[in-house]
Amino acid sequence: MVDDPYRDAELVELYEIDNPGGAGHSYYRALADAIGADSVIDLGCGTGLLTRSLVKPGRTVTGVDPSTTMLDFARRQPGAEAVTWIRGDASAIRPSGTADLAICTGNAIMHVSPDALPAVFDSLARALRPGGTVSFESRNPAYREWEQWTREATYGERAIQAGRLREWLEVTSAEDGRVVFDAHNVFPDGEDRVYTSVLFFRAVEEFTQALGDAGFTDITCFGDWQGAPVEDTCRILVFRAQKS
């Protein structure tokens, strides 16, 4: 079983606050409704804020995440009992071939290494019915957002239950699309809880190739949640494809 990448319960609670529902959540809910999805899989569901909002009569919703701490938080939230929660990565998804929609939100696909990406798309393809839809978003490498992740640009302070929290991001490595950065969280007692993350920035062509290799067709990519064309100034890439 995979390790828990988010094992600090205090920081997980802050994660829910820092990642509220917005245009992305609205996009995925609208997509599920537009295709009449009766079965939805949310890979990398985190604390399940979007996952829980996808529940409606006649629809089954499954949330999958490698973090026990995230899922423990998700299970305590209102409406959580209507979701099937699975701890694991994409390999934990049942290859039923019956799901209507599989999503991977919050840029979670960026945590997947190049070696692992084909297996992730294969797992999603096996879970979906013929004609089923996969959709996800990723940061646009052309925008070079990681260059803004400096202490000076990201430093902030706020009050939490334990007192005053100081926090910032700091990139330690950026090469060939692989970006490593530290998230600093300095608590009132002076303890700095540093969480290191590795993100993989991929161009449209890389995702398109990987999706095609996994058997997906009708692959589209937009530069925002409203369907704008992709340009270097777009912060995100929003993908959608169908299982052949």
GROMACS .gro file of C-alpha atoms in nm, residues 79-159:
model
   81
   79GLY     CA    1  -2.277   1.363   0.321
   80ALA     CA    2  -1.970   1.140   0.338
   81GLU     CA    3  -2.180   0.830   0.399
   82ALA     CA    4  -2.310   0.850   0.041
   83VAL     CA    5  -1.958   0.809  -0.104
   84THR     CA    6  -1.748   0.492  -0.128
   85TRP     CA    7  -1.400   0.586  -0.004
   86ILE     CA    8  -1.095   0.384  -0.112
   87ARG     CA    9  -0.743   0.433   0.014
   88GLY     CA   10  -0.490   0.379  -0.263
   89ASP     CA   11  -0.369   0.497  -0.599
   90ALA     CA   12  -0.517   0.426  -0.942
   91SER     CA   13  -0.436   0.057  -0.910
   92ALA     CA   14  -0.696   0.033  -0.633
   93ILE     CA   15  -0.980   0.122  -0.872
   94ARG     CA   16  -1.192  -0.179  -0.963
   95PRO     CA   17  -1.161  -0.255  -1.338
   96SER     CA   18  -1.537  -0.290  -1.375
   97GLY     CA   19  -1.568  -0.135  -1.719
   98THR     CA   20  -1.895   0.024  -1.611
   99ALA     CA   21  -1.815   0.375  -1.477
  100ASP     CA   22  -1.947   0.670  -1.676
  101LEU     CA   23  -1.698   0.934  -1.561
  102ALA     CA   24  -1.351   0.937  -1.406
  103ILE     CA   25  -1.197   1.264  -1.288
  104CYS     CA   26  -0.865   1.366  -1.136
  105THR     CA   27  -0.888   1.716  -0.991
  106GLY     CA   28  -0.686   1.969  -0.797
  107ASN     CA   29  -0.388   1.911  -1.030
  108ALA     CA   30  -0.349   1.569  -0.865
  109ILE     CA   31  -0.234   1.420  -1.197
  110MET     CA   32   0.082   1.628  -1.159
  111HIS     CA   33   0.196   1.409  -0.870
  112VAL     CA   34   0.211   1.108  -1.105
  113SER     CA   35   0.559   1.035  -1.237
  114PRO     CA   36   0.624   0.977  -1.609
  115ASP     CA   37   0.685   0.607  -1.542
  116ALA     CA   38   0.353   0.571  -1.359
  117LEU     CA   39   0.132   0.781  -1.589
  118PRO     CA   40   0.058   0.504  -1.843
  119ALA     CA   41  -0.060   0.270  -1.567
  120VAL     CA   42  -0.286   0.541  -1.423
  121PHE     CA   43  -0.458   0.599  -1.755
  122ASP     CA   44  -0.483   0.224  -1.812
  123SER     CA   45  -0.654   0.184  -1.473
  124LEU     CA   46  -0.903   0.459  -1.553
  125ALA     CA   47  -0.971   0.308  -1.896
  126ARG     CA   48  -1.043  -0.034  -1.742
  127ALA     CA   49  -1.284   0.123  -1.495
  128LEU     CA   50  -1.482   0.312  -1.760
  129ARG     CA   51  -1.748   0.173  -1.992
  130PRO     CA   52  -1.702   0.210  -2.369
  131GLY     CA   53  -1.779   0.575  -2.440
  132GLY     CA   54  -1.711   0.670  -2.079
  133THR     CA   55  -1.541   1.002  -2.010
  134VAL     CA   56  -1.218   1.094  -1.835
  135SER     CA   57  -1.140   1.453  -1.739
  136PHE     CA   58  -0.864   1.623  -1.542
  137GLU     CA   59  -0.662   1.942  -1.523
  138SER     CA   60  -0.293   2.020  -1.495
  139ARG     CA   61  -0.084   2.337  -1.472
  140ASN     CA   62   0.041   2.468  -1.805
  141PRO     CA   63   0.421   2.434  -1.828
  142ALA     CA   64   0.439   2.730  -2.068
  143TYR     CA   65   0.309   2.958  -1.791
  144ARG     CA   66   0.606   2.859  -1.570
  145GLU     CA   67   0.409   2.909  -1.250
  146TRP     CA   68   0.679   2.751  -1.035
  147GLU     CA   69   0.895   3.061  -1.088
  148GLN     CA   70   0.650   3.246  -0.862
  149TRP     CA   71   0.689   2.996  -0.577
  150THR     CA   72   0.940   3.191  -0.371
  151ARG     CA   73   0.933   3.287  -0.006
  152GLU     CA   74   0.895   3.652  -0.101
  153ALA     CA   75   0.597   3.589  -0.330
  154THR     CA   76   0.413   3.330  -0.121
  155TYR     CA   77   0.482   3.427   0.242
  156GLY     CA   78   0.176   3.467   0.460
  157GLU     CA   79   0.056   3.456   0.820
  158ARG     CA   80  -0.280   3.361   0.964
  159ALA     CA   81  -0.448   3.267   1.287
   0.00000   0.00000   0.00000
